Coordinates of C-alpha atoms and ligand atoms in Angstrom, one line a residue:
M102 CA 20.4 -43.9 -18.5
C103 CA 22.0 -42.0 -21.3
N104 CA 22.5 -38.4 -20.5
D105 CA 24.7 -37.4 -23.4
G106 CA 22.5 -34.5 -24.1
L107 CA 23.3 -32.9 -20.8
I108 CA 27.1 -32.9 -21.4
T109 CA 28.0 -29.5 -22.8
T110 CA 31.5 -28.2 -23.5
A111 CA 32.2 -24.4 -23.2
T112 CA 32.3 -24.2 -27.0
N113 CA 29.1 -26.0 -27.3
L114 CA 27.5 -23.6 -24.8
K115 CA 28.6 -20.6 -26.8
R116 CA 27.4 -22.0 -30.0
N117 CA 24.1 -22.9 -28.4
S118 CA 23.6 -19.7 -26.6
R119 CA 20.3 -18.1 -27.5
Y120 CA 18.7 -14.8 -26.6
L121 CA 15.5 -13.8 -25.0
H122 CA 13.9 -10.4 -25.1
V123 CA 10.9 -9.6 -22.8
I124 CA 8.7 -6.6 -23.2
T125 CA 6.7 -5.9 -20.0
W126 CA 3.6 -3.7 -19.8
G127 CA 1.3 -3.1 -16.8
C128 CA 1.5 -3.7 -13.1
Q129 CA 4.3 -4.8 -10.8
M130 CA 3.0 -8.3 -10.9
N131 CA 3.7 -8.4 -14.6
V132 CA 7.3 -7.2 -13.8
Y133 CA 7.5 -10.1 -11.4
D134 CA 6.1 -12.6 -13.9
S135 CA 8.5 -11.4 -16.6
N136 CA 11.4 -12.0 -14.2
R137 CA 10.2 -15.4 -13.4
M138 CA 9.8 -16.3 -17.1
M139 CA 13.5 -15.2 -17.5
D140 CA 14.4 -17.4 -14.5
L141 CA 12.6 -20.3 -16.3
L142 CA 14.4 -19.9 -19.6
R143 CA 18.0 -19.1 -18.4
P144 CA 18.7 -22.7 -17.5
L145 CA 17.8 -23.7 -21.0
G146 CA 20.6 -21.5 -22.3
Y147 CA 18.7 -18.3 -23.0
H148 CA 20.5 -15.0 -22.2
V149 CA 18.3 -12.0 -21.6
T150 CA 18.9 -9.2 -24.0
E151 CA 17.7 -5.6 -24.4
D152 CA 18.1 -5.9 -28.1
A153 CA 15.0 -7.4 -29.7
G154 CA 16.8 -7.7 -33.0
I155 CA 19.0 -10.6 -31.8
A156 CA 16.4 -12.4 -29.8
D157 CA 15.4 -16.0 -30.6
I158 CA 12.4 -15.6 -28.4
L159 CA 10.4 -12.4 -28.1
I160 CA 7.9 -12.3 -25.2
L161 CA 5.2 -9.6 -25.0
N162 CA 3.8 -9.6 -21.4
T163 CA 0.6 -7.7 -21.7
C164 CA -1.9 -5.7 -19.5
H165 CA -5.6 -5.5 -20.0
I166 CA -6.7 -3.3 -17.2
R167 CA -7.4 0.0 -19.0
D168 CA -7.1 1.9 -22.2
K169 CA -6.9 0.4 -25.7
A170 CA -5.1 -2.7 -24.5
T171 CA -5.8 -5.0 -27.4
E172 CA -5.1 -2.5 -30.1
K173 CA -1.8 -1.6 -28.4
V174 CA -0.9 -5.3 -28.4
F175 CA -1.5 -5.6 -32.1
S176 CA 0.4 -2.6 -33.0
E177 CA 3.4 -3.8 -30.9
L178 CA 3.1 -7.3 -32.6
G179 CA 3.3 -5.6 -36.0
R180 CA 6.8 -4.3 -34.9
L181 CA 7.8 -7.7 -33.6
K182 CA 6.7 -9.3 -36.9
Q183 CA 9.1 -7.0 -38.8
I184 CA 11.9 -8.3 -36.5
K185 CA 10.9 -11.9 -37.1
D186 CA 10.8 -11.4 -40.9
A187 CA 14.1 -9.6 -41.0
R188 CA 15.7 -12.5 -39.0
A189 CA 14.1 -15.1 -41.2
Q190 CA 15.8 -13.5 -44.2
E191 CA 19.1 -14.2 -42.5
G192 CA 18.0 -17.8 -41.9
Q193 CA 17.2 -17.3 -38.2
S194 CA 14.0 -18.4 -36.6
T195 CA 12.2 -16.4 -33.9
L196 CA 9.5 -17.5 -31.6
I197 CA 6.9 -14.8 -30.6
A198 CA 5.0 -15.4 -27.4
V199 CA 2.2 -13.3 -26.0
A200 CA 1.7 -13.6 -22.3
G201 CA -0.2 -11.8 -19.6
C202 CA -3.8 -10.6 -19.2
V203 CA -4.6 -9.7 -22.9
A204 CA -3.4 -13.2 -23.8
Q205 CA -5.7 -14.6 -21.1
A206 CA -8.7 -12.5 -22.2
E207 CA -8.2 -12.5 -26.0
G208 CA -5.9 -15.4 -26.8
E209 CA -7.9 -16.8 -29.7
E210 CA -8.2 -13.3 -31.2
V211 CA -4.5 -12.8 -30.9
L212 CA -3.8 -16.0 -32.8
R213 CA -6.4 -15.2 -35.4
R214 CA -5.3 -11.7 -36.1
A215 CA -1.6 -12.3 -35.7
P216 CA -0.9 -15.7 -37.3
F217 CA 2.9 -15.1 -36.9
V218 CA 2.5 -15.4 -33.1
D219 CA 3.7 -18.8 -32.0
I220 CA 2.6 -19.1 -28.4
V221 CA -0.1 -17.6 -26.3
L222 CA 0.0 -18.2 -22.6
G223 CA -1.9 -16.9 -19.6
P224 CA -0.7 -15.6 -16.3
Q225 CA -1.3 -18.9 -14.6
T226 CA 0.4 -21.1 -17.2
Y227 CA 3.7 -19.5 -17.8
H228 CA 5.5 -22.2 -15.8
R229 CA 4.8 -24.4 -18.9
L230 CA 6.7 -22.1 -21.2
P231 CA 9.8 -24.4 -21.5
E232 CA 7.5 -27.2 -22.5
M233 CA 5.7 -25.1 -25.0
I234 CA 8.9 -23.8 -26.5
A235 CA 10.1 -27.4 -26.9
K236 CA 6.9 -28.4 -28.6
M237 CA 7.1 -25.4 -31.0
H238 CA 10.6 -26.4 -31.9
R239 CA 9.3 -29.8 -32.9
K240 CA 6.4 -28.8 -35.0
N241 CA 4.9 -25.8 -36.8
G242 CA 1.7 -24.1 -35.9
Q243 CA 0.5 -22.1 -32.9
L244 CA 0.1 -23.1 -29.3
I245 CA -2.3 -21.6 -26.8
D246 CA -2.5 -22.3 -23.0
T247 CA -4.8 -20.0 -21.1
D248 CA -6.1 -22.6 -18.6
F249 CA -6.5 -22.0 -15.0
P250 CA -4.6 -25.2 -14.1
V251 CA -5.1 -27.3 -11.0
E252 CA -1.4 -27.1 -10.2
S253 CA 0.1 -23.9 -8.9
K254 CA 2.7 -22.4 -11.1
F255 CA 4.7 -21.4 -8.0
D256 CA 5.4 -25.1 -7.4
Y257 CA 7.1 -25.3 -10.8
L258 CA 9.1 -22.0 -10.9
P259 CA 12.8 -22.2 -10.2
A260 CA 14.4 -20.2 -7.4
P261 CA 15.4 -16.7 -8.6
E262 CA 19.0 -16.7 -9.7
Q263 CA 19.5 -13.1 -10.6
T264 CA 18.2 -9.8 -9.4
N265 CA 18.4 -6.3 -10.7
G266 CA 19.8 -4.8 -7.6
Y267 CA 18.6 -4.2 -4.1
T268 CA 14.8 -4.2 -4.3
A269 CA 12.6 -7.0 -5.6
F270 CA 9.0 -8.0 -6.0
L271 CA 7.6 -11.2 -4.6
T272 CA 4.1 -12.5 -5.5
I273 CA 2.4 -13.9 -2.4
Q274 CA -1.2 -13.9 -3.5
E275 CA -2.9 -13.8 -6.8
G276 CA -6.3 -13.4 -8.4
C277 CA -9.4 -11.9 -7.0
D278 CA -12.9 -12.9 -6.0
K279 CA -14.3 -9.5 -5.4
F280 CA -15.7 -8.7 -8.9
C281 CA -15.7 -4.9 -8.8
S282 CA -18.0 -3.8 -11.6
F283 CA -15.3 -2.3 -13.7
C284 CA -12.4 -4.7 -13.4
V285 CA -11.1 -7.6 -15.6
V286 CA -8.8 -9.0 -13.0
P287 CA -11.1 -11.8 -11.7
Y288 CA -11.4 -13.0 -15.3
T289 CA -7.8 -12.7 -16.3
R290 CA -5.9 -13.6 -13.2
G291 CA -8.5 -16.1 -11.8
A292 CA -9.7 -16.9 -8.4
E293 CA -7.9 -15.7 -5.3
E294 CA -5.1 -17.9 -4.2
S295 CA -2.4 -17.4 -1.5
R296 CA 1.0 -19.1 -1.6
P297 CA 2.0 -21.1 1.5
V298 CA 4.2 -19.2 4.0
N299 CA 7.2 -21.6 3.6
S300 CA 7.5 -21.2 -0.1
I301 CA 7.4 -17.4 0.3
I302 CA 10.0 -17.4 3.0
A303 CA 12.2 -19.7 0.9
E304 CA 12.0 -17.3 -2.1
A305 CA 12.6 -14.2 0.2
K306 CA 15.7 -15.8 1.7
Q307 CA 17.0 -16.6 -1.7
L308 CA 16.5 -13.0 -2.8
C309 CA 18.2 -11.7 0.3
E310 CA 21.2 -14.1 -0.3
L311 CA 21.4 -12.4 -3.7
G312 CA 21.7 -9.0 -2.0
I313 CA 18.1 -7.8 -1.9
K314 CA 17.4 -5.4 1.0
E315 CA 13.8 -4.5 0.2
I316 CA 10.9 -6.8 -0.8
T317 CA 7.6 -5.6 -2.1
L318 CA 5.0 -8.3 -1.5
L319 CA 2.6 -8.5 -4.4
G320 CA -1.0 -9.6 -4.8
Q321 CA -4.1 -8.2 -6.5
N322 CA -5.6 -8.4 -3.0
V323 CA -2.4 -8.7 -1.1
N324 CA -4.0 -7.9 2.3
A325 CA -6.5 -10.7 1.8
Y326 CA -3.5 -13.0 2.1
H327 CA -4.4 -16.2 3.9
G328 CA -1.7 -18.7 3.1
E329 CA -1.0 -21.9 4.9
G330 CA 1.5 -21.4 7.7
P331 CA 4.2 -23.8 8.9
D332 CA 1.9 -24.8 11.7
G333 CA -0.8 -25.9 9.2
K334 CA -3.0 -22.9 10.1
S335 CA -4.0 -20.0 7.9
W336 CA -1.6 -17.0 8.3
N337 CA -2.6 -13.4 7.5
L338 CA -0.4 -10.7 6.0
A339 CA 0.7 -9.3 9.4
Q340 CA 1.9 -12.8 10.5
L341 CA 3.8 -13.2 7.2
A342 CA 5.4 -9.8 7.5
E343 CA 6.5 -10.5 11.0
K344 CA 8.1 -13.8 9.9
L345 CA 9.8 -12.1 6.9
S346 CA 11.2 -9.5 9.2
T347 CA 13.4 -12.1 10.8
I348 CA 15.3 -12.8 7.5
P349 CA 18.9 -11.5 7.9
G350 CA 19.6 -8.6 5.5
L351 CA 15.9 -7.8 4.8
I352 CA 15.5 -4.3 6.1
R353 CA 12.4 -3.1 4.3
I354 CA 9.0 -4.7 3.5
R355 CA 6.2 -3.2 1.4
Y356 CA 3.1 -4.7 0.0
T357 CA 0.6 -3.8 -2.7
T358 CA -2.3 -3.7 -3.7
S359 CA -4.6 -3.7 -0.8
H360 CA -8.4 -3.6 -0.5
P361 CA -10.1 -1.5 2.2
R362 CA -12.3 -4.5 3.2
D363 CA -9.3 -6.6 4.1
M364 CA -7.4 -3.9 6.1
N365 CA -7.7 -5.7 9.4
D366 CA -6.6 -4.7 12.9
S367 CA -3.6 -7.0 13.0
L368 CA -2.2 -5.4 9.8
I369 CA -2.8 -1.9 11.2
A370 CA -1.0 -3.0 14.4
A371 CA 1.9 -4.3 12.3
H372 CA 2.4 -0.8 10.9
R373 CA 2.8 0.3 14.5
D374 CA 5.0 -2.5 15.7
L375 CA 7.2 -3.7 12.8
P376 CA 10.0 -1.4 12.0
T377 CA 10.7 -3.2 8.7
L378 CA 7.2 -2.6 7.5
M379 CA 7.5 0.7 5.6
P380 CA 5.1 3.6 6.5
F381 CA 3.5 3.6 3.1
L382 CA 0.2 2.2 2.1
H383 CA -1.5 2.0 -1.3
L384 CA -5.1 1.6 -0.5
P385 CA -7.4 2.2 -3.5
V386 CA -10.7 3.8 -2.7
Q387 CA -11.8 4.4 -6.4
S388 CA -14.6 6.9 -5.4
G389 CA -15.8 9.0 -2.6
S390 CA -19.5 8.5 -3.4
D391 CA -21.4 5.8 -1.5
R392 CA -23.7 5.4 -4.5
V393 CA -20.8 4.9 -6.9
L394 CA -19.0 2.6 -4.4
Q395 CA -22.1 0.5 -4.3
A396 CA -22.5 0.4 -8.0
M397 CA -18.8 -0.6 -8.2
N398 CA -19.5 -3.5 -5.8
R399 CA -16.7 -2.3 -3.5
G400 CA -18.4 -3.5 -0.3
H401 CA -17.6 -0.4 1.8
T402 CA -18.6 3.2 2.2
A403 CA -16.6 6.4 2.0
D404 CA -16.9 6.8 5.8
D405 CA -15.6 3.2 6.3
Y406 CA -12.5 4.3 4.4
R407 CA -12.2 7.5 6.5
H408 CA -12.4 5.5 9.7
L409 CA -9.8 3.1 8.4
I410 CA -7.4 5.9 7.7
D411 CA -8.0 7.4 11.1
K412 CA -7.0 4.0 12.7
L413 CA -4.0 3.7 10.5
R414 CA -2.8 7.3 11.3
K415 CA -3.3 6.6 15.0
A416 CA -1.1 3.5 14.7
R417 CA 1.5 5.0 12.5
P418 CA 1.1 8.8 12.4
D419 CA 3.6 9.4 9.6
I420 CA 2.2 6.8 7.2
A421 CA 2.1 8.0 3.6
L422 CA -1.1 7.2 1.8
S423 CA -1.7 6.4 -1.8
S424 CA -4.8 5.5 -3.7
D425 CA -6.4 4.7 -7.0
F426 CA -9.4 6.7 -8.3
I427 CA -11.7 6.1 -11.3
V428 CA -13.7 9.0 -12.6
G429 CA -16.7 8.6 -14.8
H430 CA -17.8 5.1 -13.7
P431 CA -21.2 4.5 -15.3
G432 CA -23.9 6.5 -13.5
E433 CA -21.4 8.9 -11.7
T434 CA -23.1 12.3 -11.5
A435 CA -21.5 15.7 -10.9
E436 CA -22.7 15.3 -7.2
D437 CA -21.0 11.9 -6.9
F438 CA -17.8 13.4 -8.2
K439 CA -18.0 16.2 -5.7
E440 CA -18.1 13.5 -3.0
T441 CA -14.8 12.1 -4.4
M442 CA -13.2 15.5 -4.2
R443 CA -14.5 15.9 -0.6
L444 CA -12.9 12.6 0.4
V445 CA -9.6 13.5 -1.3
N446 CA -9.6 16.8 0.7
D447 CA -10.5 15.0 3.9
I448 CA -7.8 12.4 3.7
T449 CA -4.9 14.1 1.8
F450 CA -2.7 11.7 -0.1
A451 CA 1.0 11.5 -0.5
Q452 CA 0.5 10.3 -4.0
A453 CA -2.3 8.7 -6.1
Y454 CA -3.2 7.3 -9.4
S455 CA -6.4 8.4 -11.2
F456 CA -8.0 7.1 -14.3
K457 CA -10.9 7.7 -16.6
Y458 CA -13.3 4.8 -16.5
S459 CA -12.7 2.5 -19.5
P460 CA -15.2 -0.2 -20.4
R461 CA -13.8 -3.7 -20.3
S462 CA -15.8 -6.3 -22.1
G463 CA -17.2 -9.0 -19.9
T464 CA -17.5 -6.8 -16.9
V465 CA -20.7 -5.6 -15.3
A466 CA -20.1 -1.9 -15.8
A467 CA -19.3 -2.2 -19.5
V468 CA -22.9 -3.0 -20.4
S469 CA -24.5 -0.2 -18.3
V470 CA -26.6 2.2 -20.3
R471 CA -25.5 5.1 -18.0
Q472 CA -22.0 5.7 -19.5
V473 CA -20.6 9.1 -18.8
A474 CA -19.6 11.4 -21.7
E475 CA -15.9 11.4 -22.5
S476 CA -15.7 15.2 -22.2
E477 CA -17.1 14.9 -18.7
K478 CA -14.6 12.3 -17.7
D479 CA -11.8 14.5 -19.0
A480 CA -13.0 17.5 -17.0
R481 CA -13.3 15.4 -13.8
L482 CA -10.0 13.8 -14.2
Q483 CA -8.3 17.2 -14.7
E484 CA -9.9 18.6 -11.6
L485 CA -9.0 15.6 -9.5
Q486 CA -5.4 15.3 -10.7
A487 CA -4.8 19.0 -10.0
V488 CA -5.7 18.5 -6.3
L489 CA -3.8 15.2 -6.0
K490 CA -0.7 16.9 -7.5
L491 CA -0.9 19.7 -4.9
Q492 CA -1.3 17.2 -2.1
Q493 CA 1.7 15.3 -3.3
E494 CA 3.7 18.5 -3.4
T495 CA 2.5 19.4 0.1
F496 CA 3.5 15.9 1.4
N497 CA 7.0 16.2 -0.1
R498 CA 7.4 19.8 1.2
Q499 CA 6.7 18.5 4.7
T500 CA 9.8 16.3 4.5
L501 CA 12.0 19.4 3.7
G502 CA 14.6 19.8 6.5
R503 CA 13.9 16.3 7.9
E504 CA 16.3 13.5 8.5
I505 CA 15.3 10.5 6.6
P506 CA 16.8 7.0 6.0
V507 CA 17.2 6.3 2.3
L508 CA 17.9 2.9 0.8
F509 CA 20.4 3.7 -2.0
T510 CA 19.9 1.5 -5.0
H511 CA 21.6 3.1 -8.0
K512 CA 23.7 5.9 -9.3
G513 CA 22.0 9.2 -9.9
R514 CA 21.7 10.9 -13.2
K515 CA 24.7 13.2 -12.7
S516 CA 28.1 12.0 -11.9
G517 CA 28.9 11.7 -8.2
Q518 CA 25.2 11.3 -7.4
I519 CA 23.5 8.2 -5.8
A520 CA 19.8 7.7 -5.6
G521 CA 17.2 5.6 -3.8
R522 CA 13.9 5.8 -1.9
S523 CA 12.7 7.1 1.4
P524 CA 10.5 4.9 3.6
Y525 CA 7.6 6.9 2.1
L526 CA 8.6 5.8 -1.4
Q527 CA 9.9 9.2 -2.4
A528 CA 12.7 9.2 -5.0
I529 CA 15.7 10.9 -3.4
H530 CA 19.2 11.6 -4.6
I531 CA 22.4 13.0 -3.0
D532 CA 26.0 13.7 -3.8
G533 CA 27.6 10.7 -2.2
P534 CA 29.9 7.7 -2.6
D535 CA 29.0 4.7 -4.7
N536 CA 29.9 2.4 -1.9
L537 CA 26.7 3.4 -0.2
I538 CA 24.7 1.8 -2.9
G539 CA 22.9 -1.2 -1.4
F540 CA 22.8 0.4 2.0
E541 CA 20.5 2.5 4.0
A542 CA 21.8 5.8 5.3
S543 CA 20.3 8.9 6.8
I544 CA 20.1 12.1 4.8
K545 CA 18.7 15.5 5.3
V546 CA 16.2 16.6 2.7
N547 CA 17.0 20.0 1.4
E548 CA 15.4 20.5 -2.0
L549 CA 12.1 19.7 -3.7
L550 CA 12.4 18.9 -7.4
T551 CA 9.6 18.0 -9.9
H552 CA 9.8 14.2 -9.5
S553 CA 12.2 13.7 -6.7
L554 CA 13.9 15.2 -3.6
S555 CA 17.5 15.9 -3.1
G556 CA 19.4 16.0 0.2
T557 CA 22.8 15.7 1.9
L558 CA 24.3 12.8 3.7
I559 CA 24.2 13.2 7.4
K560 CA 26.9 10.7 8.3
E561 CA 28.2 7.7 6.6
Q562 CA 26.4 5.4 8.9
R563 CA 25.5 2.1 7.3
T564 CA 22.5 0.7 9.0
S565 CA 22.5 -2.4 6.9
Ligands
5AD706 N1 -11.2 1.7 -16.0 C1 -10.5 2.6 -15.4 N2 -9.6 2.3 -14.4 C2 -9.6 1.0 -14.0 N3 -8.9 0.3 -13.1 C3 -9.2 -1.0 -13.1 N4 -10.1 -1.2 -14.0 C4 -10.4 0.0 -14.6 C5 -11.3 0.4 -15.7 N5 -12.0 -0.5 -16.3 C6 -8.0 1.0 -12.2 C7 -8.5 0.9 -10.7 C8 -7.5 -0.1 -10.1 C9 -6.3 0.2 -10.9 C10 -5.2 -0.8 -10.9 O1 -6.7 0.4 -12.2 O2 -8.4 2.2 -10.1 O3 -7.4 0.1 -8.7
SF4_707 FE1 -10.2 -5.6 -9.5 FE2 -9.1 -5.0 -7.2 FE3 -11.8 -5.0 -7.5 FE4 -10.4 -7.3 -7.5 S1 -10.6 -5.9 -5.7 S2 -12.0 -6.8 -8.9 S3 -8.5 -6.7 -8.5 S4 -10.3 -3.6 -8.5

C-alpha cells in the first residue's frame, strides 16, 4: 500500500497548515457540537483561530429555538461573504459551512438565498464534515446533508484532544419525542437517543485525563437518559452519574436540560447521596397554569411540579433551582399568567430564563389563532423578570457569610483575582494565587455584586 500522502515533514506541515473559525450560537449543546467539529478537523491540519479573516473554513453553528433565527443567520452570512470575497481577491479560497438547527430546518433556503455557502449540515451529520470538505475541494457547487442518518455520529467522532480549561460539556442524550406545542427541537434534533454508558465513560475519562474537573452532561431531555449499560441493561441518569463519580479527578457533575416528567425518584435520591452531583437543577416548567401546560403538551400540572420540588428539597435542602418560562403562549390569558406568577412565588428560584413566545414554523402553537398581542407579552415578561431578578438576589444574599467550595477555573478581571463557580453555579471571584486555578477551595462569601459574588479564601486547602 502506498502511503506517501501520509508522510509529512515539519516544513510541509507549516505550509499546509490551514485555519478554521467557528461561530457558535445557541445552547450548550451547540458549544459541545462546535468543539467536536474542531476535534474532527484538527487531525486534518486545521488550526482553530479567533480571526475569521484568516480562516480557510468558516463554520456558523446556528440556533433555531427563538427570535428571528433565520434572519440573524442571513445577516451574519452577509458578513462572512465579505470575508470570503476579500480573501478571494488575494487568491485564497474559503469554505463557508452552516451547521446546527437553522441548517436542519431551513437548509434549502440557506443554499438558495446564500449561494456563496458551500456546505449545509445538520446536527446529526457533522461527523461527515471531513468527507464533505474533501468533496468540496474536488468540485464546485454546494453540498447539503441534513439527514437523520442510521449511524450515530458519536461512533465517528474522535476522542477530544483539547479542552478550554477545567469544565467541559458532554452530550449523553440527544433529540426529543415530547413535541411541546411551541418547540422546534423534535424537528431539528430528531428523535430521542441515548449514548451507551461505555462510550460516555470513555469520553469522560479522556476529558479528565486532559485536566477536566467538572463535567456537565448534556441532552435536550437529559434526565430521560436510558443508554445501554455495560451489563446490557438500560441505565438511567442516576446510575450513569454514580458510575461517572468513580472517575479519578472528576469532582463535579452537572446535567441539563431536564423535563419534570422524567425527574424520577432515583435521580432525586442521587442528589441526596452523590457528593459529586452538584446541588443545582435546571428544571423548566414553562408556565404555572394547568390550562397552558396542557395546551403546551407538557404532560404535567403545576402541582405536579410543586410536589417534585418538595421531594427534591427534602432530599437536598440546599438545592438551587432554575427554570425556563414562556409568556404569551397562544391562548394564555391574564389569569393564566397570574398562575405563573403564583408558581414562581411558591417555589422561589435561584435563577431562571424567561422568554416571550415566538412562533416557530412547523410547530402546533404557531398555527393557533389565539396568538397573544406583542404588547401583552412585553408587559408579562417585564413583570415576571422583575420577580425572578429579586429571587435571584435573595438567593445570592443567603450565601453571604457562608463558607462555600469554589472550583477556580480562570483569572479574574482584575490582576491578582481568580474566579470560578460555587456548587450552585454562582460566579465567584477572590483575591488569590493563580496556582489555585484548576482546584476546588473553600471561600467565605462577603460581597454581593451585580452578576457575581466575591469572597475571601479560607485556607489554601486543595480538595482536588
Ligand atoms: N418561543 C419562546 N421560547 C421558547 N423556548 C423554546 N421554544 C420557544 C418558543 N417557540 C424556550 C423554552 C425552552 C427554552 C430552551 O427555550 O422555555 O425551555
Ligand atoms: Fe422542546 Fe424540551 Fe418540549 Fe422536547 S421537552 S419539545 S426539547 S421544550
